[in-house]
Tab-separated table of C-alpha atoms in Angstrom:
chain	number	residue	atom	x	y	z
A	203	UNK	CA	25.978	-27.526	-123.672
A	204	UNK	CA	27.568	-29.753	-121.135
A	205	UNK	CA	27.901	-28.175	-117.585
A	206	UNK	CA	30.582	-28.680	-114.895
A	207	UNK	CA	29.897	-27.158	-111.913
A	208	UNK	CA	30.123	-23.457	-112.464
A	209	UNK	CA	28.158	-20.681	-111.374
A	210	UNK	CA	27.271	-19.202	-114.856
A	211	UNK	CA	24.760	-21.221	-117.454
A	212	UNK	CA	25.072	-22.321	-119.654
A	213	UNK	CA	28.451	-23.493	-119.938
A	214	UNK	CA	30.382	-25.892	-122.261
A	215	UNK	CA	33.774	-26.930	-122.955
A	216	UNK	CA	35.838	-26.881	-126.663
A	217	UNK	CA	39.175	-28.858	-125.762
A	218	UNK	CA	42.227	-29.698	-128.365
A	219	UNK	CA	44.932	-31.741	-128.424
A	220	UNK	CA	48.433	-29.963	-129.164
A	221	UNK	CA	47.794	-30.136	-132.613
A	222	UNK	CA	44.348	-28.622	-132.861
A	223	UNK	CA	42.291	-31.289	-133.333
A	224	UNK	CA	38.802	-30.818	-131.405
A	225	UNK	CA	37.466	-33.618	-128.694
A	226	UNK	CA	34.614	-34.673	-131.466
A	227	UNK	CA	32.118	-34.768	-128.727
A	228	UNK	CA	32.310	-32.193	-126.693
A	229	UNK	CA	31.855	-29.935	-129.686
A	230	UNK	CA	29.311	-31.402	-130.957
A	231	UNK	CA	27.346	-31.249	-127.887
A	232	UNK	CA	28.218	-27.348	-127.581
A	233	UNK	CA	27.209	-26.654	-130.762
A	234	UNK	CA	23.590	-28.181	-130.192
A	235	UNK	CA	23.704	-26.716	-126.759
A	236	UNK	CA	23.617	-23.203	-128.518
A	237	UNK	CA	20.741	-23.755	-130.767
A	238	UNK	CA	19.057	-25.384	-127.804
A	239	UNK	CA	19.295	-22.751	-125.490
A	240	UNK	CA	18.431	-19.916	-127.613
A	241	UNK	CA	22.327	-18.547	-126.895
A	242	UNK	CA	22.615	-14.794	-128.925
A	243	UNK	CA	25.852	-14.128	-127.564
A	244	UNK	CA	28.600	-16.254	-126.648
A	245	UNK	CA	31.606	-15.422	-124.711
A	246	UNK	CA	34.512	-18.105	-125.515
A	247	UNK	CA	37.648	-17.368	-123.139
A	248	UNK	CA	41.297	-19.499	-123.530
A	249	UNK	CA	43.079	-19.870	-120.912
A	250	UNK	CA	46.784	-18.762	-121.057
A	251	UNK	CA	49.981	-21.167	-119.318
A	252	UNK	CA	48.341	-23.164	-117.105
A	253	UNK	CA	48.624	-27.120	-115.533
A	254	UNK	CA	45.097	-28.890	-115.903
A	255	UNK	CA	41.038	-28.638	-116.639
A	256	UNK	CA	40.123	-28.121	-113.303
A	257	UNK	CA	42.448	-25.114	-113.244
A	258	UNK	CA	41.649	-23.768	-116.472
A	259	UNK	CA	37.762	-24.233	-115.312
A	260	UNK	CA	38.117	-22.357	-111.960
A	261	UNK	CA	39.789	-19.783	-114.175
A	262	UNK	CA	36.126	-19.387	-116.370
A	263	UNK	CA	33.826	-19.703	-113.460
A	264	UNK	CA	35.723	-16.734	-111.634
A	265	UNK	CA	35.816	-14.408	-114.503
A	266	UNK	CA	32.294	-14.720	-115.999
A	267	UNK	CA	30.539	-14.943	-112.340
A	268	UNK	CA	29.806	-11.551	-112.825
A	269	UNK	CA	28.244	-11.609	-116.251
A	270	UNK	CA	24.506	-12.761	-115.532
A	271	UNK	CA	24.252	-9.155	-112.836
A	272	UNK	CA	26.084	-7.161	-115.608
A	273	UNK	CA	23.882	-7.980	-118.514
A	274	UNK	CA	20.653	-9.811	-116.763
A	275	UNK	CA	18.516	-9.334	-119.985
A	276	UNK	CA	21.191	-10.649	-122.073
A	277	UNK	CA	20.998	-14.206	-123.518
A	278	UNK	CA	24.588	-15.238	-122.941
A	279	UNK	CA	26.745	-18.471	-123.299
A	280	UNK	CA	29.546	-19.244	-121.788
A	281	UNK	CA	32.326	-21.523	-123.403
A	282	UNK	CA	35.632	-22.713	-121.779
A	283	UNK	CA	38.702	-23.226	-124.400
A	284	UNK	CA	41.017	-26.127	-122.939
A	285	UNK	CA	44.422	-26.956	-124.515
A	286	UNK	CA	47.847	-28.699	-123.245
A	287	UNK	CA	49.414	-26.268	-122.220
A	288	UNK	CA	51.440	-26.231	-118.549
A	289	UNK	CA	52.136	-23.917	-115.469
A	290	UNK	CA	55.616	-24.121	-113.518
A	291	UNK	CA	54.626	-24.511	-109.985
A	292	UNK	CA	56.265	-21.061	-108.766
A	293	UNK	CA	53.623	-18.860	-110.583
A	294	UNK	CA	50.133	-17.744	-109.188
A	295	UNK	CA	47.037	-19.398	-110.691
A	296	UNK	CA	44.531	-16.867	-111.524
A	297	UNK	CA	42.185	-16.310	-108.827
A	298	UNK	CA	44.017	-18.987	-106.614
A	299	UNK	CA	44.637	-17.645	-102.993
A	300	UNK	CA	48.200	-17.875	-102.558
A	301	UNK	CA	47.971	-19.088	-98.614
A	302	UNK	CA	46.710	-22.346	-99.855
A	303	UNK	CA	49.936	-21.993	-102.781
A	304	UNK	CA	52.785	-24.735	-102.559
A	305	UNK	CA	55.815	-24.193	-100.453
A	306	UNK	CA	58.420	-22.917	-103.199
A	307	UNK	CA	61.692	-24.651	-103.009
A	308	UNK	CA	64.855	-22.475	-101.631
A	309	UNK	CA	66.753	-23.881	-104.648
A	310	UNK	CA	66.040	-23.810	-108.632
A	311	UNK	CA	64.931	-27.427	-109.081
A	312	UNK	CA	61.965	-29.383	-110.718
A	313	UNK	CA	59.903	-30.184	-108.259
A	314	UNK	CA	57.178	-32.920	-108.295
A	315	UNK	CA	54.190	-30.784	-109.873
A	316	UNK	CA	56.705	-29.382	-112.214
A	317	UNK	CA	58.278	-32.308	-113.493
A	318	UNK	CA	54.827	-34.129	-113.679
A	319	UNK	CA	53.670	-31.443	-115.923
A	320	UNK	CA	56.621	-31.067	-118.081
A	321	UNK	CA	55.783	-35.196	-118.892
A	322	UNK	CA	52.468	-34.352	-119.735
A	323	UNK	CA	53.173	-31.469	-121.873
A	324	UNK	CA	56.214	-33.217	-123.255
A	325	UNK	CA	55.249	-36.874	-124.090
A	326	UNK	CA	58.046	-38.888	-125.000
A	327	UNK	CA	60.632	-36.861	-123.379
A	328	UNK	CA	60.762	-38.306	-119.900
A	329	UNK	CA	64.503	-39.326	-119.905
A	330	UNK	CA	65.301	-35.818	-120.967
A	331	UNK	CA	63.022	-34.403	-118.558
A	332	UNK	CA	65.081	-36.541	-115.991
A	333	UNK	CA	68.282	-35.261	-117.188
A	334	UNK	CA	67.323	-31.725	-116.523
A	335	UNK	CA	66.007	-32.427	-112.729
A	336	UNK	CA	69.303	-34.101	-112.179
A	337	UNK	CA	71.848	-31.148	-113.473
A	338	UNK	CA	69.470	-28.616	-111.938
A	339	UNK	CA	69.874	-30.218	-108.486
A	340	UNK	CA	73.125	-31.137	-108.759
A	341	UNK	CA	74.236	-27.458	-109.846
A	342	UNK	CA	77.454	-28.632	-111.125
A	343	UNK	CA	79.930	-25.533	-111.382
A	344	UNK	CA	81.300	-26.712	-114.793
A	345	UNK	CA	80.341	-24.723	-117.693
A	346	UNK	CA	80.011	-27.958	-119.629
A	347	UNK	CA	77.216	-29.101	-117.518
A	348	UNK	CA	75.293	-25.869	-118.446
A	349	UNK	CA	75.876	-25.909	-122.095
A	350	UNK	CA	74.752	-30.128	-121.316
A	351	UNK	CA	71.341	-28.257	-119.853
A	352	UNK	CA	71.286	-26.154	-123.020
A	353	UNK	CA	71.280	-28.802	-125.313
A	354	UNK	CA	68.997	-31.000	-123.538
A	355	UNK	CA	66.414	-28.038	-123.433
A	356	UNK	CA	66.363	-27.593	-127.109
A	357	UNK	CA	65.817	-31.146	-127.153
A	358	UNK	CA	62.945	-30.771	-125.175
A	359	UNK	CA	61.210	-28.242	-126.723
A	360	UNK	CA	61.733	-29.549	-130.422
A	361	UNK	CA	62.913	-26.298	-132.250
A	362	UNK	CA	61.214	-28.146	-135.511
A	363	UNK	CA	58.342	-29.827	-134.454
A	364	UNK	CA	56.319	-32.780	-136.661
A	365	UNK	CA	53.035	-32.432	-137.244
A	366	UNK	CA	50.907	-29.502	-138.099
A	367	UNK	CA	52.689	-27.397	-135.592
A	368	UNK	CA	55.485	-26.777	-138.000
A	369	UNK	CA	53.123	-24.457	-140.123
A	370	UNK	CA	52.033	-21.924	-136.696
A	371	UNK	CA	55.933	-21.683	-136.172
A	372	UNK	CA	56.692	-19.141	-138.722
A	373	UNK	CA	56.609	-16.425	-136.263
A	374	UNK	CA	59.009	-18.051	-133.895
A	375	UNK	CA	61.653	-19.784	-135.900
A	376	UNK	CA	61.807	-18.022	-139.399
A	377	UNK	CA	64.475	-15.286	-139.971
A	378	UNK	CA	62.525	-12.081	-141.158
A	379	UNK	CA	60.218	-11.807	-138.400
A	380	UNK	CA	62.552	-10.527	-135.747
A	381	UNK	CA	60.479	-9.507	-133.123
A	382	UNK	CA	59.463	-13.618	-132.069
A	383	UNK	CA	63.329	-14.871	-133.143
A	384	UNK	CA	64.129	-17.534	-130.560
A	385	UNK	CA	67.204	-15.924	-129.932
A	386	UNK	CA	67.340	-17.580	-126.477
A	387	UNK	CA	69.434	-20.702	-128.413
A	388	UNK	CA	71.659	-18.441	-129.958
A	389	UNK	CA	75.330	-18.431	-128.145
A	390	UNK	CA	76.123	-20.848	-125.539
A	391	UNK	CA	74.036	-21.536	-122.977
A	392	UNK	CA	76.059	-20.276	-120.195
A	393	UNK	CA	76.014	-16.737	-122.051
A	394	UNK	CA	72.079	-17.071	-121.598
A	395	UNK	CA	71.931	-18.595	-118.321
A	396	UNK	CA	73.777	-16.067	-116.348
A	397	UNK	CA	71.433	-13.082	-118.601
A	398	UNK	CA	68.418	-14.050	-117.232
A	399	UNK	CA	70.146	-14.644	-113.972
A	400	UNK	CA	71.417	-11.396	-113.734
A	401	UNK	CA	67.304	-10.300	-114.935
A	402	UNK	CA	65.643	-12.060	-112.335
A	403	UNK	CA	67.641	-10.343	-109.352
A	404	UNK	CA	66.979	-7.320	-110.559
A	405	UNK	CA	63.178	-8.111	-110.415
A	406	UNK	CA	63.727	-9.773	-106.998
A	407	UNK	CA	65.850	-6.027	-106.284
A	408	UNK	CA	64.984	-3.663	-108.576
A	409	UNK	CA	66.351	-0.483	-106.201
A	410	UNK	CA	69.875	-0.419	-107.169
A	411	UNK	CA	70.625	2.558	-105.175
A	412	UNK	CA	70.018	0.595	-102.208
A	413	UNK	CA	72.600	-0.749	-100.790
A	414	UNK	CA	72.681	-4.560	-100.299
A	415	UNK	CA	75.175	-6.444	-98.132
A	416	UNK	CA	74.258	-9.476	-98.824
A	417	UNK	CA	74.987	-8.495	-102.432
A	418	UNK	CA	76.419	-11.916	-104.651
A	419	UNK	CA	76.798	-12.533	-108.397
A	420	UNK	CA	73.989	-14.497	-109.286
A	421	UNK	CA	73.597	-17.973	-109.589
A	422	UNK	CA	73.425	-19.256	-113.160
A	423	UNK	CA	71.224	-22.175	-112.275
A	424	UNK	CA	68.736	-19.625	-111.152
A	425	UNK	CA	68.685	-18.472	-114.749
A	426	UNK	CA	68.992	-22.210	-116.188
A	427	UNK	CA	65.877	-22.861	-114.461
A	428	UNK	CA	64.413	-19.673	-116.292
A	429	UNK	CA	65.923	-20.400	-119.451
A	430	UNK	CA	63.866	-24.027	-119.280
A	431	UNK	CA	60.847	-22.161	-118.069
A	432	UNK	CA	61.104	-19.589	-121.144
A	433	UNK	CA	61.325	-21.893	-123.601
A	434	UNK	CA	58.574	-24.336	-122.812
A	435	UNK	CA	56.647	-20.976	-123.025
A	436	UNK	CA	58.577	-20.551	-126.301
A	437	UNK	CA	57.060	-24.244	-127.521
A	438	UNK	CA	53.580	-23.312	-125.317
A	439	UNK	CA	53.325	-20.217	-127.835
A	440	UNK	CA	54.035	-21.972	-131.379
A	441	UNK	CA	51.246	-24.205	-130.071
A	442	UNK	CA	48.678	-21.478	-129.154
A	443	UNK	CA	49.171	-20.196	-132.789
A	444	UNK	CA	47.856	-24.090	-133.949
A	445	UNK	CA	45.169	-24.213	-131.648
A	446	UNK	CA	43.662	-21.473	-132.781
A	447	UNK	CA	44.390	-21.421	-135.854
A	448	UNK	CA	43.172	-25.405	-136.313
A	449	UNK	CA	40.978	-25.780	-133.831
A	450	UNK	CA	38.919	-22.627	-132.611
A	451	UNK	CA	38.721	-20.911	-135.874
A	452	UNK	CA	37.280	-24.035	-137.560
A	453	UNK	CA	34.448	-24.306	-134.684
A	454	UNK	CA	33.715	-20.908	-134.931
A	455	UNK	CA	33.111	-21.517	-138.933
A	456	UNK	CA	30.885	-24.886	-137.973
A	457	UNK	CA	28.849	-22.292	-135.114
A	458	UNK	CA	28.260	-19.770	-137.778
A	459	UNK	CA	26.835	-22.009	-140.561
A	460	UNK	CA	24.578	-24.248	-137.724
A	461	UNK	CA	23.703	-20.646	-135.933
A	462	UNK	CA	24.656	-18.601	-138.054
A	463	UNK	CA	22.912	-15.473	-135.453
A	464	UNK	CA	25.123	-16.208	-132.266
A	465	UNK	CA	27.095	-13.516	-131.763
A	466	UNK	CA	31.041	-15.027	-130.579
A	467	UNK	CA	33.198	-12.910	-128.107
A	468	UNK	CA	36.336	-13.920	-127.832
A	469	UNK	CA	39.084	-13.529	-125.071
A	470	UNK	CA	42.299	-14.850	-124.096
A	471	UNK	CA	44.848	-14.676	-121.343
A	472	UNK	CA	48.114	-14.381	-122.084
A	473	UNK	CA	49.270	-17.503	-124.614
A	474	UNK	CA	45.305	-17.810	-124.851
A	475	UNK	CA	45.105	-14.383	-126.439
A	476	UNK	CA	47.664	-15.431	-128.985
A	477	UNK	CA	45.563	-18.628	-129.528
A	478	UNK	CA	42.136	-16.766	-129.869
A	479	UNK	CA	43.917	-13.869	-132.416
A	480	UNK	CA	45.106	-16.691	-134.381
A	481	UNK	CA	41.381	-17.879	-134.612
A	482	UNK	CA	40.734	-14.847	-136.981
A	483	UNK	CA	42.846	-16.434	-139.307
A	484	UNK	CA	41.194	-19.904	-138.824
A	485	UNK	CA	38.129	-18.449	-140.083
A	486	UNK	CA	36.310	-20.111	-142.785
A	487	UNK	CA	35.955	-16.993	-145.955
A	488	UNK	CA	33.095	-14.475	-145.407
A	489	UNK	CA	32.283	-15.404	-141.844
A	490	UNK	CA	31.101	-12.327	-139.531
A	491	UNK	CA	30.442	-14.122	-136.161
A	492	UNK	CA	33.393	-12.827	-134.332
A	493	UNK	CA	32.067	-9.492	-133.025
A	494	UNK	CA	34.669	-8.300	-130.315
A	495	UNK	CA	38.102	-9.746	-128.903
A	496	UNK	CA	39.328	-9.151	-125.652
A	497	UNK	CA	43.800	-10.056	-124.830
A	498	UNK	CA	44.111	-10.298	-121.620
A	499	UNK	CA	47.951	-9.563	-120.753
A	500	UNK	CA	48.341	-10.938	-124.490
A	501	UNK	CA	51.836	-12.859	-124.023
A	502	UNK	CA	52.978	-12.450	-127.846
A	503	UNK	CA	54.621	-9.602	-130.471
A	504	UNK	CA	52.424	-5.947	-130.253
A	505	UNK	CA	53.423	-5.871	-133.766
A	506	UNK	CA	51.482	-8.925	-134.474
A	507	UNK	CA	48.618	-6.893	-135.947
A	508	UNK	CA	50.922	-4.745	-137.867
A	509	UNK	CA	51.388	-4.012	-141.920
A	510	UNK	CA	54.836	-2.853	-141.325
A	511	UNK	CA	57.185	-2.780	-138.953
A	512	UNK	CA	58.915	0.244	-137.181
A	513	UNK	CA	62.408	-1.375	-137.352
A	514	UNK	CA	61.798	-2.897	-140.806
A	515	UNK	CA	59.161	-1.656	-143.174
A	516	UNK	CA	59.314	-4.406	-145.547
A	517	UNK	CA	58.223	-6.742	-142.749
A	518	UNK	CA	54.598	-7.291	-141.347
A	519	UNK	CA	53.193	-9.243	-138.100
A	520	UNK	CA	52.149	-12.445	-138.217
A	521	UNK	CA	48.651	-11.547	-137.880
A	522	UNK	CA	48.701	-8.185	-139.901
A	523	UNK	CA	45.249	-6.965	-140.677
A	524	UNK	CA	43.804	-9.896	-138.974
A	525	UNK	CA	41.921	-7.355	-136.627
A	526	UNK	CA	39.844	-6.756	-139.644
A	527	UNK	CA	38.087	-10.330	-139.553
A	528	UNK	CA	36.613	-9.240	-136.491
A	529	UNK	CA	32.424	-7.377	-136.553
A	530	UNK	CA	33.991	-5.107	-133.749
A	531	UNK	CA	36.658	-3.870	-131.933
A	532	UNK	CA	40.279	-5.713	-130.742
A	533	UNK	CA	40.598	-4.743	-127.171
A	534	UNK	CA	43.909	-5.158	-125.749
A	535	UNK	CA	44.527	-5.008	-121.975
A	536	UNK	CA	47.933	-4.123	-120.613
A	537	UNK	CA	49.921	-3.082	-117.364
A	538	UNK	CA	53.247	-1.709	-116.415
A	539	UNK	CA	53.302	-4.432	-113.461
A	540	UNK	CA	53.321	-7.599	-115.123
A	541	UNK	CA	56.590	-8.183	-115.111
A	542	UNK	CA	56.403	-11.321	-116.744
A	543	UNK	CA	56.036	-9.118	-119.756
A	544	UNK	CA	57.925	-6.092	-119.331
A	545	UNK	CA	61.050	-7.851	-118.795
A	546	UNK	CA	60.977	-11.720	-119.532
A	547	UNK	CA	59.248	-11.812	-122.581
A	548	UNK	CA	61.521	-9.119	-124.300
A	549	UNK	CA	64.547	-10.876	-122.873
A	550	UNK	CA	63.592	-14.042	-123.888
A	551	UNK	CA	61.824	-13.111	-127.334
A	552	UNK	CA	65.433	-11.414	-128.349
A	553	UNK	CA	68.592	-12.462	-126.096
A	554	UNK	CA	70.687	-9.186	-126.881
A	555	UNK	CA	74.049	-9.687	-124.685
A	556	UNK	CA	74.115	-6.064	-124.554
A	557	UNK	CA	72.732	-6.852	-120.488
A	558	UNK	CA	75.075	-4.779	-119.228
A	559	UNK	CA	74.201	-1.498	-121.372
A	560	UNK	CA	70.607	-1.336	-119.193
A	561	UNK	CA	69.771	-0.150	-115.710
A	562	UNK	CA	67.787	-2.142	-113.465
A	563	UNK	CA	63.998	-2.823	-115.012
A	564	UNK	CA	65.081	-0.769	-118.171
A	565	UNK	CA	66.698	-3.724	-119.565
A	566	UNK	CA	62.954	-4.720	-120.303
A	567	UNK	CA	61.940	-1.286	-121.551
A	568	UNK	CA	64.922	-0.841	-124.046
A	569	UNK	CA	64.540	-4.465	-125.504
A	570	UNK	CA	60.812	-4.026	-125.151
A	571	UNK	CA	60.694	-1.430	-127.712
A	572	UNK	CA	61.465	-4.052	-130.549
A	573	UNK	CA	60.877	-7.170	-128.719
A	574	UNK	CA	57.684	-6.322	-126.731
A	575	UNK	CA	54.863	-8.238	-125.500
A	576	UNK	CA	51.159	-6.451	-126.292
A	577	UNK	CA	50.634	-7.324	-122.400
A	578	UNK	CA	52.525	-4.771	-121.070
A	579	UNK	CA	52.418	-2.084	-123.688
A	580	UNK	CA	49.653	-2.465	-126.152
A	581	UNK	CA	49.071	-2.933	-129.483
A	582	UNK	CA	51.544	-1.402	-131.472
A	583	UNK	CA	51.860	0.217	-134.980
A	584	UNK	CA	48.126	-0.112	-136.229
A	585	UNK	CA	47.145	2.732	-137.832
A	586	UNK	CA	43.691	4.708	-135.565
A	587	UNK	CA	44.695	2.059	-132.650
A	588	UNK	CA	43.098	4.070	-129.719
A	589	UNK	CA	44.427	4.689	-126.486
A	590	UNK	CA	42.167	4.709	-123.408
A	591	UNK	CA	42.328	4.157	-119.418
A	592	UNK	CA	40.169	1.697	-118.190
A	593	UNK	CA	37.608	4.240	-116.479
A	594	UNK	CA	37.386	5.754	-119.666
A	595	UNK	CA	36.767	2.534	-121.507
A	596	UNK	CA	33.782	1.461	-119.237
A	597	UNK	CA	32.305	4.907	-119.308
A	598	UNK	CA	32.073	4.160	-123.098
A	599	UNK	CA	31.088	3.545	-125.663
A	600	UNK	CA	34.389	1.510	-127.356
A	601	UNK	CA	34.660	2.053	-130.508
A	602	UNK	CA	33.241	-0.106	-132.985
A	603	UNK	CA	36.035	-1.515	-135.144
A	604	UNK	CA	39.934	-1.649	-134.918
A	605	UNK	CA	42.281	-2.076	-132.210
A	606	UNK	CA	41.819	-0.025	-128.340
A	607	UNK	CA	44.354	-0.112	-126.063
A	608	UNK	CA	43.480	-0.234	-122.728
A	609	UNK	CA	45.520	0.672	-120.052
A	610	UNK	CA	44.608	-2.369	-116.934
A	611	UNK	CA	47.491	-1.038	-114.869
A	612	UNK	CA	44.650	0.135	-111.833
A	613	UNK	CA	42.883	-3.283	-111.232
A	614	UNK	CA	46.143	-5.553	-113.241
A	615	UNK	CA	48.518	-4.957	-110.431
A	616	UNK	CA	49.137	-8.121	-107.808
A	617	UNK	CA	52.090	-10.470	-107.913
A	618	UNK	CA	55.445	-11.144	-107.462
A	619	UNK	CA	58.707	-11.983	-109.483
A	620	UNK	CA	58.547	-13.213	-111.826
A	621	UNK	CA	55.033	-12.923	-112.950
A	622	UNK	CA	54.356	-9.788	-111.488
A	623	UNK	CA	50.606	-8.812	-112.343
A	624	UNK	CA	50.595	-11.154	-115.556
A	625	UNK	CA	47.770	-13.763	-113.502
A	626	UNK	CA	45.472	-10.825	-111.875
A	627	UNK	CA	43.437	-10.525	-114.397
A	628	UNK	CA	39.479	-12.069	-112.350
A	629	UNK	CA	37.881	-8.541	-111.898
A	630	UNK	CA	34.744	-7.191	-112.167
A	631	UNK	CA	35.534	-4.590	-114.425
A	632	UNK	CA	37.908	-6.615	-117.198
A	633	UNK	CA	34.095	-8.616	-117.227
A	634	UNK	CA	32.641	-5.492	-117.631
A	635	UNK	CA	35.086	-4.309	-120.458
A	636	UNK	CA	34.419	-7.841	-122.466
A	637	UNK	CA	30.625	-6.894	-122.321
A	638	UNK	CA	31.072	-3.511	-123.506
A	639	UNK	CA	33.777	-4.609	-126.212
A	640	UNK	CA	30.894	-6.681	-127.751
A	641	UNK	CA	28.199	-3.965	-126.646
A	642	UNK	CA	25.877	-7.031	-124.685
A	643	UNK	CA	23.370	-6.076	-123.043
């Protein structure tokens, strides 16, 4: 297994272009690294929205550091999942101390790291990428130029894409699977643009009872620059669901017939947990490697796992019953404070226009019901899903099949609008709970 410089061995890296196919190579050389170090369990963890490797790697290295005190007798692996995905410069990195953070800009513009990373995530697209940086900075106050930065965002993002993604879009395009509609292109674009305005001062504010005197309607660039962010995260999720789907779930097949003893643990951070779920139903038929999943502040549908749905009983998730590929238990972390979750995601996942009928944060809460992310409230409507606290979880023992939610709230709870606690996830005890989810010892 390859090593960069990490603190855990031994350590490789799976990475995959934006259509799932693996770096040859690199898996090759983690696959013989496992036989060659006598590896019984291997922990695999994808990394959610983020801007490069070196990120994504300081990400690993923080979270397992842990491991080798936790289970010293254990015979552990350690893999790193790397994927294009991207980051906009305003949000925390996990585990990056925010003195050393860039200087956020006073107004909603693209700013170097931003732009540099929509081009890399977006090849191609540079003039429209361009286009964007100059309406956002001009700020024009003509509706026209907003529904201009409308259009040129759905341009970006490639509502139909080519290539394989088109078949991992199901759950984000097709009518019938409300809960991942992207709704956020419905209307025009002003419409959306002063919504998630009007939602991100109420994170920045969310005492209304206070009075403010600097009170002002918001500005719909501020929610232009959301709407941009929302759906790249939009086209970031369709192509978590190919990655894993593709990609990881065909390695894991290849692992299993070369070692066919290595037990494989798989996490994922937000859009990671989406791409390590859809693994499951990458698997090849009749493989049993999988033995636990941990979602870290999972950043798709709780009702992905479901049969039927509470609003719509002839329905399913997109990954109903795909918790049953798994030797072991779904674990889903969540937390009231990522706000990123418990107000964006629903927003964004199903632009209602009903703003005005919800109260500060409940906006989140009443969409969330339908539209939710399993990040903030669990997995939903899965028959015997159980509920548990995180004390309770590491006091064990997990159960050993189905979904457990577990409540993160007391360690997932740093952060700011608006991310809120969706990036403090590098603790001790959420390595802990992957160890005990796969009972490693």
């Amino acid at each position: 297994m390859a090593r960069p410089a990490m603190s855990v061995s031994p350590y490789g890296e799976l990475t995959f272009d934006a259509d799932g196919d693996a770096d040859a190579r690199a898996r090759d050389r983690l696959l013989a690294g496992v036989a060659q170090h006598g590896v019984r369990d291997l922990l695999v963890f994808a990394h959610g929205w983020n801007n490069d490797r070196s990120g994504a790697t300081r990400l690993y290295d923080s979270f397992f550091a842990p491991v080798p005190e936790l289970a010293p007798e254990a015979k552990v692996g350690y893999v790193g999942v790397v994927w294009p995905s991207m980051r906009f410069s305003d949000e925390p990195i996990p585990d990056f101390p925010r003195a050393v953070a860039a200087e956020l800009p006073p107004r909603p513009v693209l700013d170097k790291d931003t732009r540099h990373a929509l081009l890399e995530t977006f090849p191609g697209r540079a003039t429209v990428i361009d286009q964007l940086a100059r309406l956002l900075e001009q700020q024009s106050r003509e509706e026209a130029e907003l529904e201009e930065f409308g259009r040129l965002v759905r341009l970006l993002v490639d509502l139909v894409p080519p290539g394989p993604q088109a078949l991992f879009a199901a759950d984000t395009l097709a009518e019938g699977v409300p809960q991942d509609e992207p709704a956020m292109f419905d209307g025009t674009a002003a419409e959306r643009c002063e919504e998630f305005a009007r939602a991100l001062a109420r994170l920045q504010s969310p005492d209304e009872t206070a009075p403010d005197a600097s009170f002002a309607l918001p500005n719909p660039w501020e929610g232009a620059h959301e709407l941009l962010r929302q759906a790249t995260y939009y086209a970031m999720k369709r192509r978590a669901g190919t990655v894993g789907e593709r990609g990881l779930g065909r390695v894991i097949g290849q692992l299993a017939a070369r070692s066919p003893g290595v037990r494989v643990h798989l996490v994922g951070h937000s859009f990671g947990g989406r791409l390590v779920s859809f693994a499951l139903r990458g698997l090849p038929k009749g493989v049993r490697t999988v033995k636990s999943v941990t979602l870290l502040q999972g950043a798709f549908s709780h009702y992905a796992f479901s049969a039927r749905l509470p609003h719509d009983p002839r329905a399913g998730g997109v990954l109903q019953g795909q918790h049953n590929r798994i030797d072991g238990p779904l674990v889903c972390c969540f937390s009231r404070h990522d706000d990123a979750l418990g107000t964006m995601y629903p927003l964004a996942s199903r632009m209602a226009g009903h703003d005005r009928e919800f109260q500060g944060l409940d906006i989140g809460r009443a969409l969330g019901a339908k539209w939710g992310a399993m990040g903030f409230d669990g997995v939903q409507a899965v028959p015997g899903t159980k509920n548990l606290k995180l004390a309770d979880a590491l006091r064990g023992p997990l159960p050993a099949a189905g979904c457990v939610n577990v409540d993160a709230a007391a360690v997932v709870r740093r952060g700011g609008p608006p991310a809120g606690a969706h990036s403090d996830i590098v603790h001790r005890e959420l390595a802990q709970l992957v160890l005990a989810a796969g009972r490693v010892r």
